[in-house]
Coordinates of C-alpha atoms and ligand atoms in Angstrom, one line a residue:
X1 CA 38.0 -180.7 -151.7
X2 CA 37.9 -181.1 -156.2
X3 CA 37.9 -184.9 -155.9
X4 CA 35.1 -187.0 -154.3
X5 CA 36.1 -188.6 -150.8
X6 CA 36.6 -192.0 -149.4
X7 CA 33.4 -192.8 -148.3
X8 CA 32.5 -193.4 -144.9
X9 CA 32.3 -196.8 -143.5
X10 CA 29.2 -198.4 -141.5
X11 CA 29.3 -197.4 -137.9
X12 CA 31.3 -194.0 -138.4
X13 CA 29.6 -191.7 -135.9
X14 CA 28.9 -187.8 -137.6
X15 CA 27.9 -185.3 -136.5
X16 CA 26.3 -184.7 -133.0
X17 CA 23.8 -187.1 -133.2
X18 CA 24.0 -189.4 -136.4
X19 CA 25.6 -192.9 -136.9
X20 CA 26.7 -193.6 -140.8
X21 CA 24.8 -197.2 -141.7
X22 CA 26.0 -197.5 -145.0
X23 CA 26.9 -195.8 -148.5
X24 CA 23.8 -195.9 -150.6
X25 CA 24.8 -194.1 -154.0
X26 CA 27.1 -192.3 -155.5
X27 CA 25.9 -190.0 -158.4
X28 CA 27.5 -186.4 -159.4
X29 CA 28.7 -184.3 -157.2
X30 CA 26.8 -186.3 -154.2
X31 CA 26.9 -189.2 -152.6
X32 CA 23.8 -190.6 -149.8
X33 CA 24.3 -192.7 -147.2
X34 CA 21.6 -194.3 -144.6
X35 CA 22.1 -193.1 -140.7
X36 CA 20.3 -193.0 -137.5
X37 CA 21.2 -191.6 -134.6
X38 CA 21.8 -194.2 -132.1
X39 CA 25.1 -193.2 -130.6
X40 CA 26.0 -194.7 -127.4
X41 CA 28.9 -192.3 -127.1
X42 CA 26.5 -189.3 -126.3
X43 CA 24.5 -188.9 -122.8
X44 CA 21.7 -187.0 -124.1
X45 CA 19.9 -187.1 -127.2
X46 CA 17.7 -185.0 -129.6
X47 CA 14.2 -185.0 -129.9
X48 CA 13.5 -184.7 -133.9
X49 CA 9.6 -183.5 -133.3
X50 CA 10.7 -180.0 -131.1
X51 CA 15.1 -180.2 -131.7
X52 CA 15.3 -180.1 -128.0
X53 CA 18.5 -182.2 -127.4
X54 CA 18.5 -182.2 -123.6
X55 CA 17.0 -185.7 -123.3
X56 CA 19.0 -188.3 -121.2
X57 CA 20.2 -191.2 -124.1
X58 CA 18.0 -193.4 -121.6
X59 CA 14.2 -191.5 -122.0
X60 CA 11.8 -192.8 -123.7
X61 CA 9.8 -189.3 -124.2
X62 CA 11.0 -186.0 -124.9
X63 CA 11.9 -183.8 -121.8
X64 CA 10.0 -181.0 -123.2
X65 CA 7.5 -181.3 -125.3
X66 CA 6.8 -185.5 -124.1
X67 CA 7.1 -187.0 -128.0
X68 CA 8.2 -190.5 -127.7
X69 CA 12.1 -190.8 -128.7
X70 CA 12.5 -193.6 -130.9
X71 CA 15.3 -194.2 -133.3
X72 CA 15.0 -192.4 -136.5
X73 CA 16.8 -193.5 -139.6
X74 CA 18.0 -190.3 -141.7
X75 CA 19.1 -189.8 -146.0
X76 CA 22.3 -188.0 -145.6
X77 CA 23.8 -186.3 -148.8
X78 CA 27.7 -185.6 -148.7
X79 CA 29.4 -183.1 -151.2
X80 CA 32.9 -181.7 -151.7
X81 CA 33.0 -178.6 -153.7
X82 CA 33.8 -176.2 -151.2
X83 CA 32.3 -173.1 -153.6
X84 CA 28.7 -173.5 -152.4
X85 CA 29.3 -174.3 -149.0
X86 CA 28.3 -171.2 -147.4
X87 CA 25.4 -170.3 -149.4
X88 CA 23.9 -173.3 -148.6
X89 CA 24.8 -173.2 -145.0
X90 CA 23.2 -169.5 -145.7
X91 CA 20.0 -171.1 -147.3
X92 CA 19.8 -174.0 -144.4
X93 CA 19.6 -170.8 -142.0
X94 CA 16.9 -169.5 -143.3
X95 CA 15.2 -172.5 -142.3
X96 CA 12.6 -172.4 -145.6
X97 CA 9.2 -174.9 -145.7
X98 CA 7.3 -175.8 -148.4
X99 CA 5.7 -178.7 -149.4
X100 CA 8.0 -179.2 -152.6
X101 CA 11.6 -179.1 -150.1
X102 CA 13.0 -181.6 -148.0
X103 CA 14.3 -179.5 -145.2
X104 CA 17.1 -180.7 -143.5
X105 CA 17.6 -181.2 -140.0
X106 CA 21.3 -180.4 -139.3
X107 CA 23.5 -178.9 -142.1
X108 CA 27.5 -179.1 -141.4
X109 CA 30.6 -179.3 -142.7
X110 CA 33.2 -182.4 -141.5
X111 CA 36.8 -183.0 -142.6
X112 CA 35.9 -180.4 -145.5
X113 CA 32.7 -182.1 -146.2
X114 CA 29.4 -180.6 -146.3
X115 CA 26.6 -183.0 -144.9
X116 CA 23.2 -182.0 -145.3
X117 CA 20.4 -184.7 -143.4
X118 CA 16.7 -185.4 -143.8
X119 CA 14.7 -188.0 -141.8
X120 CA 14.4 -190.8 -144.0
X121 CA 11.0 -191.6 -145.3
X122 CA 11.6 -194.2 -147.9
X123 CA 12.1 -192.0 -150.7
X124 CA 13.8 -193.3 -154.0
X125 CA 16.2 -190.8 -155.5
X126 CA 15.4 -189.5 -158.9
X127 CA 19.4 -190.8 -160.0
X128 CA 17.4 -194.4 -160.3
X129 CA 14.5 -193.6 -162.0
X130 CA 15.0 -194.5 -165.8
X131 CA 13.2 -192.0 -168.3
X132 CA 10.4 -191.9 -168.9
X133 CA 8.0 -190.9 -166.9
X134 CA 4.0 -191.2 -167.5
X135 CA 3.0 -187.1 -168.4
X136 CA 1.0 -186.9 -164.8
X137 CA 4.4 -187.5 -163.0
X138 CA 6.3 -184.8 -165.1
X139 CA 3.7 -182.3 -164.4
X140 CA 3.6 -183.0 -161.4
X141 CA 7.4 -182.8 -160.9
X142 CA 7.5 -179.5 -162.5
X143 CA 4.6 -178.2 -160.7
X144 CA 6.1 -179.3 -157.4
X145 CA 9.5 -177.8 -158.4
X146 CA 8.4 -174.3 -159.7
X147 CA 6.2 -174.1 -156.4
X148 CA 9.4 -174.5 -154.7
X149 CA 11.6 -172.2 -156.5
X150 CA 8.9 -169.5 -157.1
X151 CA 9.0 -169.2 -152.9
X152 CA 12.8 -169.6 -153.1
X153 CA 12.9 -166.4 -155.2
X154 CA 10.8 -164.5 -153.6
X155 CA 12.7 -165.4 -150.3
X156 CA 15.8 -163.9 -152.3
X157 CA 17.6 -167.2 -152.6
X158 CA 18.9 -168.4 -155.9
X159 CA 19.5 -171.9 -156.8
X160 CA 22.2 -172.5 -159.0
X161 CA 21.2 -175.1 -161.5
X162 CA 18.8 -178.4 -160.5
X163 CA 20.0 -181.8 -161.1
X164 CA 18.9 -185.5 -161.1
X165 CA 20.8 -186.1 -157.4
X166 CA 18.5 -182.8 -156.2
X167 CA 15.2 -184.9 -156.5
X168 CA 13.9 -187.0 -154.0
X169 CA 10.7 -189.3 -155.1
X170 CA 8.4 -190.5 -152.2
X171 CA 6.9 -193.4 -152.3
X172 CA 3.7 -192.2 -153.8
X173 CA 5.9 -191.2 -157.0
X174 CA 5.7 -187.1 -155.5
X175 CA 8.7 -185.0 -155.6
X176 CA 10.6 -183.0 -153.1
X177 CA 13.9 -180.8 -154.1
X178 CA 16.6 -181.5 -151.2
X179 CA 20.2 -180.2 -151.3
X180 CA 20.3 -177.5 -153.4
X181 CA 23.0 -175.7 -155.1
X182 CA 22.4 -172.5 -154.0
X183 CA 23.8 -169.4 -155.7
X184 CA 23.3 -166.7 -153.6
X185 CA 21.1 -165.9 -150.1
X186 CA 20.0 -162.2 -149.6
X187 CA 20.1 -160.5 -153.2
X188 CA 17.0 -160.5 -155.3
X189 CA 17.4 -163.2 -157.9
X190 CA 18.9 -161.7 -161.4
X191 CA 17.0 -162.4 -164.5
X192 CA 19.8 -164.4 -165.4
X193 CA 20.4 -166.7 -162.8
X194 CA 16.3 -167.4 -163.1
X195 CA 16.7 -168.4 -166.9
X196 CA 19.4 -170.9 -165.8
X197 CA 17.6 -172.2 -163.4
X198 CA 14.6 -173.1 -165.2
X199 CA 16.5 -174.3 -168.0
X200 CA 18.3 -176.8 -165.8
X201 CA 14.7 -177.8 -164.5
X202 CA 12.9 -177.5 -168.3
X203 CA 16.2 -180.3 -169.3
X204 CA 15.1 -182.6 -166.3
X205 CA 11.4 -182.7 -167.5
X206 CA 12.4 -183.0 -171.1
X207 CA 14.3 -186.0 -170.8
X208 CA 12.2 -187.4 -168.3
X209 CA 8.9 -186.9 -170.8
X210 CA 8.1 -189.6 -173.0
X211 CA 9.6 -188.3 -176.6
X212 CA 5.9 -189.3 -177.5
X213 CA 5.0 -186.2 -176.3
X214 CA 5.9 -183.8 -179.1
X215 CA 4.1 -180.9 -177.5
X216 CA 5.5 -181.7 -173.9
X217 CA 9.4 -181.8 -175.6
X218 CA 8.6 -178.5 -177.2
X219 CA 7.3 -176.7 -174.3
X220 CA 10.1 -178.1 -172.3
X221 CA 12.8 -177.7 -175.0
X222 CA 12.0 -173.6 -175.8
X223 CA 12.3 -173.3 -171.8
X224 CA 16.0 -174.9 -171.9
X225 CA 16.4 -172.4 -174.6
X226 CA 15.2 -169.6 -172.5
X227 CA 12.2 -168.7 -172.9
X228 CA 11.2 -168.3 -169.4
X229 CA 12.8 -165.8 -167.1
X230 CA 10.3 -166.3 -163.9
X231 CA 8.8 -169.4 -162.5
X232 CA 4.9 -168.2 -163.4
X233 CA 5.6 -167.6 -166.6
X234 CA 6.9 -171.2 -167.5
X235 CA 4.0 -172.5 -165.0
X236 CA 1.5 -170.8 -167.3
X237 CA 3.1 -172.3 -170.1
X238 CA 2.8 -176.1 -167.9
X239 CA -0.6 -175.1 -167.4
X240 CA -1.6 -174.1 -170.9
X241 CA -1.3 -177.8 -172.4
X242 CA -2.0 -179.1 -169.0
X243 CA -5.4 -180.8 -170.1
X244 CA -4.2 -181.8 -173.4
X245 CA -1.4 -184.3 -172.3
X246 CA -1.8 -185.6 -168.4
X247 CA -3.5 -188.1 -169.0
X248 CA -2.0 -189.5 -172.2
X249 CA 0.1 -192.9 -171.6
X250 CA 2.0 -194.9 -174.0
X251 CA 3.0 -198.3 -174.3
X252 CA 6.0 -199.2 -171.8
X253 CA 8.2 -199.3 -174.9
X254 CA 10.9 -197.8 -174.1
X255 CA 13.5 -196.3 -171.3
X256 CA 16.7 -194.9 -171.1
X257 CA 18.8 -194.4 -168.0
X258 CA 22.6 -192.6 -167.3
X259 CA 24.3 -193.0 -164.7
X260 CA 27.7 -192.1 -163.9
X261 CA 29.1 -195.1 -162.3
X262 CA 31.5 -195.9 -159.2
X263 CA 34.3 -194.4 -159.4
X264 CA 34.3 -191.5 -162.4
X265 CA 33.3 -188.0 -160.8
X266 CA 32.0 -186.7 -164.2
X267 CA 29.0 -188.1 -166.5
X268 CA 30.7 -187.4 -169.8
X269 CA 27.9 -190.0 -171.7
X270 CA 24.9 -188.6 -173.3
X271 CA 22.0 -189.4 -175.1
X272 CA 18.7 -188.0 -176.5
X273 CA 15.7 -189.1 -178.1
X274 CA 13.6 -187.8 -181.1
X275 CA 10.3 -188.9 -182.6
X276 CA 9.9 -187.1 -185.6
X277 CA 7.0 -188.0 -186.4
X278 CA 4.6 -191.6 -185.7
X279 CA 6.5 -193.2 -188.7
X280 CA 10.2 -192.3 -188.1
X281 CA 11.9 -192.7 -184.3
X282 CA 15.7 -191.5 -183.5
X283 CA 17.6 -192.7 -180.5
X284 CA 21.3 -192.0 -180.0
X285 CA 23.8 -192.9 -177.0
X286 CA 27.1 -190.5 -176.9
X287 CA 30.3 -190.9 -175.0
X288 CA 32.6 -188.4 -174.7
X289 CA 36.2 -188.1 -173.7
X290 CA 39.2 -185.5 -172.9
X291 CA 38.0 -184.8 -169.0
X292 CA 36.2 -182.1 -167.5
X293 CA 34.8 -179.2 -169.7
X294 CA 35.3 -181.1 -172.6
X295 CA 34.1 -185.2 -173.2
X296 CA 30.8 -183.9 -171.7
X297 CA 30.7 -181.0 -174.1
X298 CA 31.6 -183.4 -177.0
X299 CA 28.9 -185.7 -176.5
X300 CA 26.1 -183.3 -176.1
X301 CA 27.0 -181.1 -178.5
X302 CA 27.3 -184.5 -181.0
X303 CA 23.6 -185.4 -179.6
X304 CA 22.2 -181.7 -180.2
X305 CA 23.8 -181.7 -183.4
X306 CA 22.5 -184.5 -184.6
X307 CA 19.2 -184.3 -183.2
X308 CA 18.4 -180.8 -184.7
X309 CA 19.9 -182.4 -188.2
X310 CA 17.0 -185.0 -188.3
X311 CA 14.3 -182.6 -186.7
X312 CA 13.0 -181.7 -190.2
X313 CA 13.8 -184.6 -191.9
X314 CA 10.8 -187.2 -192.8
X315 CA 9.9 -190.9 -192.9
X316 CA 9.1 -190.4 -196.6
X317 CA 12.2 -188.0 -197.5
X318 CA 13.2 -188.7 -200.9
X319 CA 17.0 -188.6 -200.9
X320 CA 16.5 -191.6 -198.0
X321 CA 16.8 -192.1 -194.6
X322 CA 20.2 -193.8 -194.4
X323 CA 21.6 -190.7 -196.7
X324 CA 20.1 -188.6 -194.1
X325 CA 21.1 -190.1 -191.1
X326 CA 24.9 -190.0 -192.3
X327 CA 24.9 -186.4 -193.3
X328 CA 23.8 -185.5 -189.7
X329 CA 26.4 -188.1 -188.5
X330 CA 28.4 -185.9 -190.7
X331 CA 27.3 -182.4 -189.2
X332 CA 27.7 -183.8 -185.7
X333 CA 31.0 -184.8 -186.2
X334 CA 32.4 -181.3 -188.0
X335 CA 30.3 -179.3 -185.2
X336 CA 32.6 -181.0 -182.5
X337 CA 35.6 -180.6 -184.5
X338 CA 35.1 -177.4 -184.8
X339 CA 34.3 -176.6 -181.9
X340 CA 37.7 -178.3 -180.3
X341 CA 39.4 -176.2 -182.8
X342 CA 38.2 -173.1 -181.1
X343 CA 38.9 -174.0 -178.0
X344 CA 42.3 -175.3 -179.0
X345 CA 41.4 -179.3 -177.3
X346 CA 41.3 -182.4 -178.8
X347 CA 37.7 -183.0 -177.2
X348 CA 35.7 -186.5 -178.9
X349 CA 33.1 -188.5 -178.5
X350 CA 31.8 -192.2 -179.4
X351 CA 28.1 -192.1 -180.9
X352 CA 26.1 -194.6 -181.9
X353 CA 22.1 -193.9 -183.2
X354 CA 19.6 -195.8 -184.2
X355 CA 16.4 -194.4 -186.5
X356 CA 13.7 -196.6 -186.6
X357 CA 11.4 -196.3 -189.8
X358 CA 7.6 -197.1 -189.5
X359 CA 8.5 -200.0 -187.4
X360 CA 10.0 -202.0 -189.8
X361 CA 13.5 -201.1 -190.6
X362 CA 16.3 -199.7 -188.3
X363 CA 19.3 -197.8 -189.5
X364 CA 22.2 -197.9 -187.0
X365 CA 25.2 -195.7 -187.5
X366 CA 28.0 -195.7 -185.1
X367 CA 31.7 -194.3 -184.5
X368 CA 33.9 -195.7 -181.7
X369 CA 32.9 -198.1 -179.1
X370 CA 29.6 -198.0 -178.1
X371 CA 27.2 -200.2 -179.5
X372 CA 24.0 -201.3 -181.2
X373 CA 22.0 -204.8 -180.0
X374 CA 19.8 -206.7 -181.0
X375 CA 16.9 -208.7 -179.1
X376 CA 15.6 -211.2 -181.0
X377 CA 13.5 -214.2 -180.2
X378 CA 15.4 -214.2 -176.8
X379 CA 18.6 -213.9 -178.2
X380 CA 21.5 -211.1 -178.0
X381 CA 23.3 -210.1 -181.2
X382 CA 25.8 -207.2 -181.0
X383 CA 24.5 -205.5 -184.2
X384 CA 27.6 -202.6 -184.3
X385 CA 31.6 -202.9 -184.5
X386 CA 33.8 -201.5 -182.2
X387 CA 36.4 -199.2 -183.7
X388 CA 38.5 -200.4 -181.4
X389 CA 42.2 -201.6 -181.3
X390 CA 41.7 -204.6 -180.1
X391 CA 38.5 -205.3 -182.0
X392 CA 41.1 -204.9 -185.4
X393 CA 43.3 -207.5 -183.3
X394 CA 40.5 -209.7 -182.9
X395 CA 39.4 -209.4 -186.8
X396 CA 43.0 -210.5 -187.6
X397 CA 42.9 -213.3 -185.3
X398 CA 45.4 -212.3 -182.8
X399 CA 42.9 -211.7 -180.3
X400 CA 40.6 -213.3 -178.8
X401 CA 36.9 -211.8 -177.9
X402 CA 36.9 -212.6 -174.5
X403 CA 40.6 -211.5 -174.4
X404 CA 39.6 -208.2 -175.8
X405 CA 37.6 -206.9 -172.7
X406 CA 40.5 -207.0 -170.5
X407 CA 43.7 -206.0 -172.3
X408 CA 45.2 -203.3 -171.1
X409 CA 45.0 -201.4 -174.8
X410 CA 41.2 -202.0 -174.6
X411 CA 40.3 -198.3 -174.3
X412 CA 42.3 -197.4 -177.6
X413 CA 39.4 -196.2 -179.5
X414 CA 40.5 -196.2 -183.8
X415 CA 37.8 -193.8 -184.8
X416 CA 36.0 -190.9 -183.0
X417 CA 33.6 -188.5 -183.5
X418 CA 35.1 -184.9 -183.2
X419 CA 39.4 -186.0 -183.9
X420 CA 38.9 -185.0 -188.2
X421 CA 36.9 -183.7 -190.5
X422 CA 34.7 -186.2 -192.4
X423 CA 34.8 -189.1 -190.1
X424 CA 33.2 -192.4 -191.9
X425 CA 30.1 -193.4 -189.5
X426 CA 29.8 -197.5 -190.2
X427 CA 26.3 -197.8 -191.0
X428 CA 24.2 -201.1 -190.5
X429 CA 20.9 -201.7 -191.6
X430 CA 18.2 -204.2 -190.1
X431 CA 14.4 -205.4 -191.0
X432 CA 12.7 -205.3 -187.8
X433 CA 10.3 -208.0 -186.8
X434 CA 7.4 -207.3 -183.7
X435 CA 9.1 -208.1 -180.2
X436 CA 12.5 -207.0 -181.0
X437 CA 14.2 -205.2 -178.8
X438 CA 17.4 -202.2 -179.7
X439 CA 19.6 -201.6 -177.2
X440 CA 22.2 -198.2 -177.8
X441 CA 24.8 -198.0 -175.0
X442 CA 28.1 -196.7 -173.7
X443 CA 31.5 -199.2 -173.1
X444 CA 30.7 -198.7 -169.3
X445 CA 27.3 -201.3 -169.7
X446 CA 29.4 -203.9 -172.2
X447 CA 32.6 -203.2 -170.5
X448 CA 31.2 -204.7 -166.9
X449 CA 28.4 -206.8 -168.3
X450 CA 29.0 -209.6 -170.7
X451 CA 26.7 -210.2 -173.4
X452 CA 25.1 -213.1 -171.9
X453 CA 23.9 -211.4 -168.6
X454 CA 22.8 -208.7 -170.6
X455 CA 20.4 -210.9 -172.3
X456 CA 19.3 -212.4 -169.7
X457 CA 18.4 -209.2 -168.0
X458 CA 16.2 -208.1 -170.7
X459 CA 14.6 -211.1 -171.4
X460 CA 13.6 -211.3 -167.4
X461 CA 12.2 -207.5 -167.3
X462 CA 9.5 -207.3 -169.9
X463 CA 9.2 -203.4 -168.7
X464 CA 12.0 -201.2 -170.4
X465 CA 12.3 -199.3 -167.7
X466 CA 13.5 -202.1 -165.5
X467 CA 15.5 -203.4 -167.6
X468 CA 17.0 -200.2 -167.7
X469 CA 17.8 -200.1 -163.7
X470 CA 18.6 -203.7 -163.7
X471 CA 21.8 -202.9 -166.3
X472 CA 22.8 -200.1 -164.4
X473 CA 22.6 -202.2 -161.3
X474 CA 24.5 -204.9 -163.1
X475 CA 27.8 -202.4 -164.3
X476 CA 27.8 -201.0 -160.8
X477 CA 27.8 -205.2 -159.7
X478 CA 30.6 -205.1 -162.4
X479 CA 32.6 -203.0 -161.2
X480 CA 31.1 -199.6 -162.5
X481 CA 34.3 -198.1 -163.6
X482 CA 32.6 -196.1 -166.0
X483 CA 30.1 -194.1 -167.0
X484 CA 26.9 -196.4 -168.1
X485 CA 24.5 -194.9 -170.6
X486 CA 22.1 -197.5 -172.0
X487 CA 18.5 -197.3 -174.4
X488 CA 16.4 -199.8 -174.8
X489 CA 13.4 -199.7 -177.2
X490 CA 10.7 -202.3 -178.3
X491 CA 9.6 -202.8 -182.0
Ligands
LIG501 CA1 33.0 -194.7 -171.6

């Protein structure tokens, strides 16, 4: 199955033992539901402490080994892609432990589904958890991850590539892998496949580490790069600037959190985040289009571009920042044209950045329809304009705003990043005040979310991060037709 299937409604028995209580999130490739496994159509149960399932439905103990039998409530993850099916059947065989890996406790495959199940101990999936993280919690994830690949490999099992919808957070904020993608089971693990993995891991950490830790990015951003072929290499490297950063924390300034919606398969938004130094701060929100392989190529390569554009550049650069921040608009742009060219697509993206100079002034620059906010004293301001179609209708008056939202020509975009050579970015500047707050996002927060809410929202949640969940929660409320990529930052 390509396309993600209709979910499954309360009370839908699966499996042999399991009773569906209700869709809990959909992210990439996955979506969890809640289930026990009360079913009143079966005359013998299981017993989850030995997997004995000779138990008459009536007992109240195990018949074999006497544990009580009391009705367990289970996370079950659902995927489609058919590919890694039976290497992950494979890997669930092999029945691995370790502390870092939720094991499951029945694997299968239903109407072309595969279903993996874990009791449910109140974890949080990482899919909610806005970035960032304190530096003791990304060390810990990555030490709890490694741990758990490092006995993968040797076990001669290969994990594709880690994602957000992979990580499970207990309660007490530690991490356990579940659902892998798994590769291969019973090869030794190639050099290759190792650097991809860890790179997919070292991306995780980076954009989960506060981009106030300049040494952390670094480590994490050379490992994406691939710098580490084995899992003790890069842990050695973790360990090296262990003591230096895990107990650093920073103000609760800022958070960023992507999600991918209700109804899109694909998280074609991106974003990133640069501080380039204490004085000078970058933050940009991308949002691609053109479908699979290429609006989420467009956006990150925008964000990369861009990002590695202002790397060098500093607070007190004498051509000035604005000049700067448009000639890596520039670059960004011409990088995914050119790059569309090659690949003979018409691949864009939206982008819309924000760098904020020591504290005091912010320069916004933006193509297409995501936008810039402002916070002020309580009150929302849209700071950006939409280079829209119907934004041009509402300039001329034939429009009006709250018409604009809703008409069907709404998604008819009149500049992108990516379509020519030379796009003009619209820049905007703005003299910051303490307390004000900057919000970057995609159309899929505005789009479901009207200004007002929005305001309300971050006026109620002093804590960015929050804030941050509380949006997202609010587009999917909406509707969540779209992929919702938002950035908040305080002044
Ligand atoms: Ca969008």
């Amino acid at each position: 199955m390509s396309e993600r299937p209709m979910h499954l409604p309360q009370g839908t028995p699966l499996g042999e033992h399991f009773t569906i209580e209700g869709l809990v999130r959909l992210t990439e490739g996955r979506m969890f539901y809640l289930a026990n496994d009360i079913r009143p159509d079966r005359t013998l149960r299981k017993c989850w402490a030995c997997l004995n399932d000779e138990s008459p439905r009536s007992a109240r103990a195990c018949v074999r080994c006497k544990a009580p039998l009391t009705d367990r409530r289970f996370l079950v993850s659902a995927r489609w892609k058919v590919e890694g099916f039976q290497p992950y059947l494979d890997f669930v065989a092999r029945n691995e432990r370790h502390a870092g890996l939720a094991s499951p406790v029945a694997a299968f495959v239903e109407a072309d589904v595969l279903y993996s199940v874990i009791p449910y101990l109140g974890d949080g999936l990482m899919v909610d958890e806005a970035s960032p993280l304190p530096n003791r919690r990304v060390f810990g994830l990555g030490q709890r991850a490694l741990g758990a690949l490092a006995r993968l490999h040797t076990r001669e099992i290969a994990v594709a590539s880690l994602q957000r919808a992979n990580l499970l957070v207990a309660q007490d904020g530690t991490m356990r892998l579940f659902d892998l993608d798994i590769a291969s089971v019973g090869r030794p693990v190639e050099r290759e496949q190792r650097v991809t993995t860890l790179a997919s891991l070292a991306e995780i950490l980076r954009r989960y580490c506060d981009p106030e830790a300049i040494g952390l990015q670094r480590l994490f951003l050379d490992a994406e790069r691939g710098s580490w072929d084995d899992t003790m290499g890069f842990g050695r490297a973790m360990e090296r600037v262990h003591n230096a950063w895990v107990d650093r924390a920073y103000l609760p300034r800022l958070a960023v959190l992507s999600d991918v919606g209700l109804l899109r398969q694909l998280n074609e938004d991106n974003w990133s985040w640069l501080h380039v130094e204490p004085q000078l701060q970058f933050y940009v929100v991308a949002d691609g289009m053109g479908g699979h392989d290429c609006g989420e190529i467009a956006s990150a390569l925008a964000v990369e571009t861009i990002v590695e554009r202002l790397r060098p550049v500093r607070a007190s650069d004498p051509v000035g920042l604005e000049t700067r921040l448009r000639e890596a608009f520039q670059a960004a742009n011409n990088a995914v044209k050119d790059h569309a060219d090659a690949k003979g697509t018409d691949m864009g993206t939206t982008m819309v950045c924000l760098l904020v100079a020591e504290g005091r002034v912010g320069y916004l620059a933006n193509v297409g329809d995501s936008r810039g906010y402002l916070l002020r004293d309580g009150v929302l301001d849209q700071l950006t304009k939409d280079h829209s179609w119907v934004q041009k209708m509402v300039d001329k008056g034939k429009l009006k705003a709250e018409e604009a939202r809703h008409h069907p020509h709404s998604n008819i975009l009149l500049r992108t990043v990516g379509t020519d050579h030379d796009v003009e970015p619209e820049m905007f500047r703005v003299e910051l005040l303490p307390g004000d707050r900057l919000m970057i996002c995609s159309d899929g927060l505005w789009n479901e979310v009207d200004d007002r809410d929005m305001e309300s929202i971050l006026n109620t949640y002093s804590d960015p991060r929050i804030a941050a969940r509380e949006l997202v929660r609010a587009a999917h409320h909406g509707g969540g037709k779209d992929n919702v990529t938002l950035l908040v930052v305080e002044v």
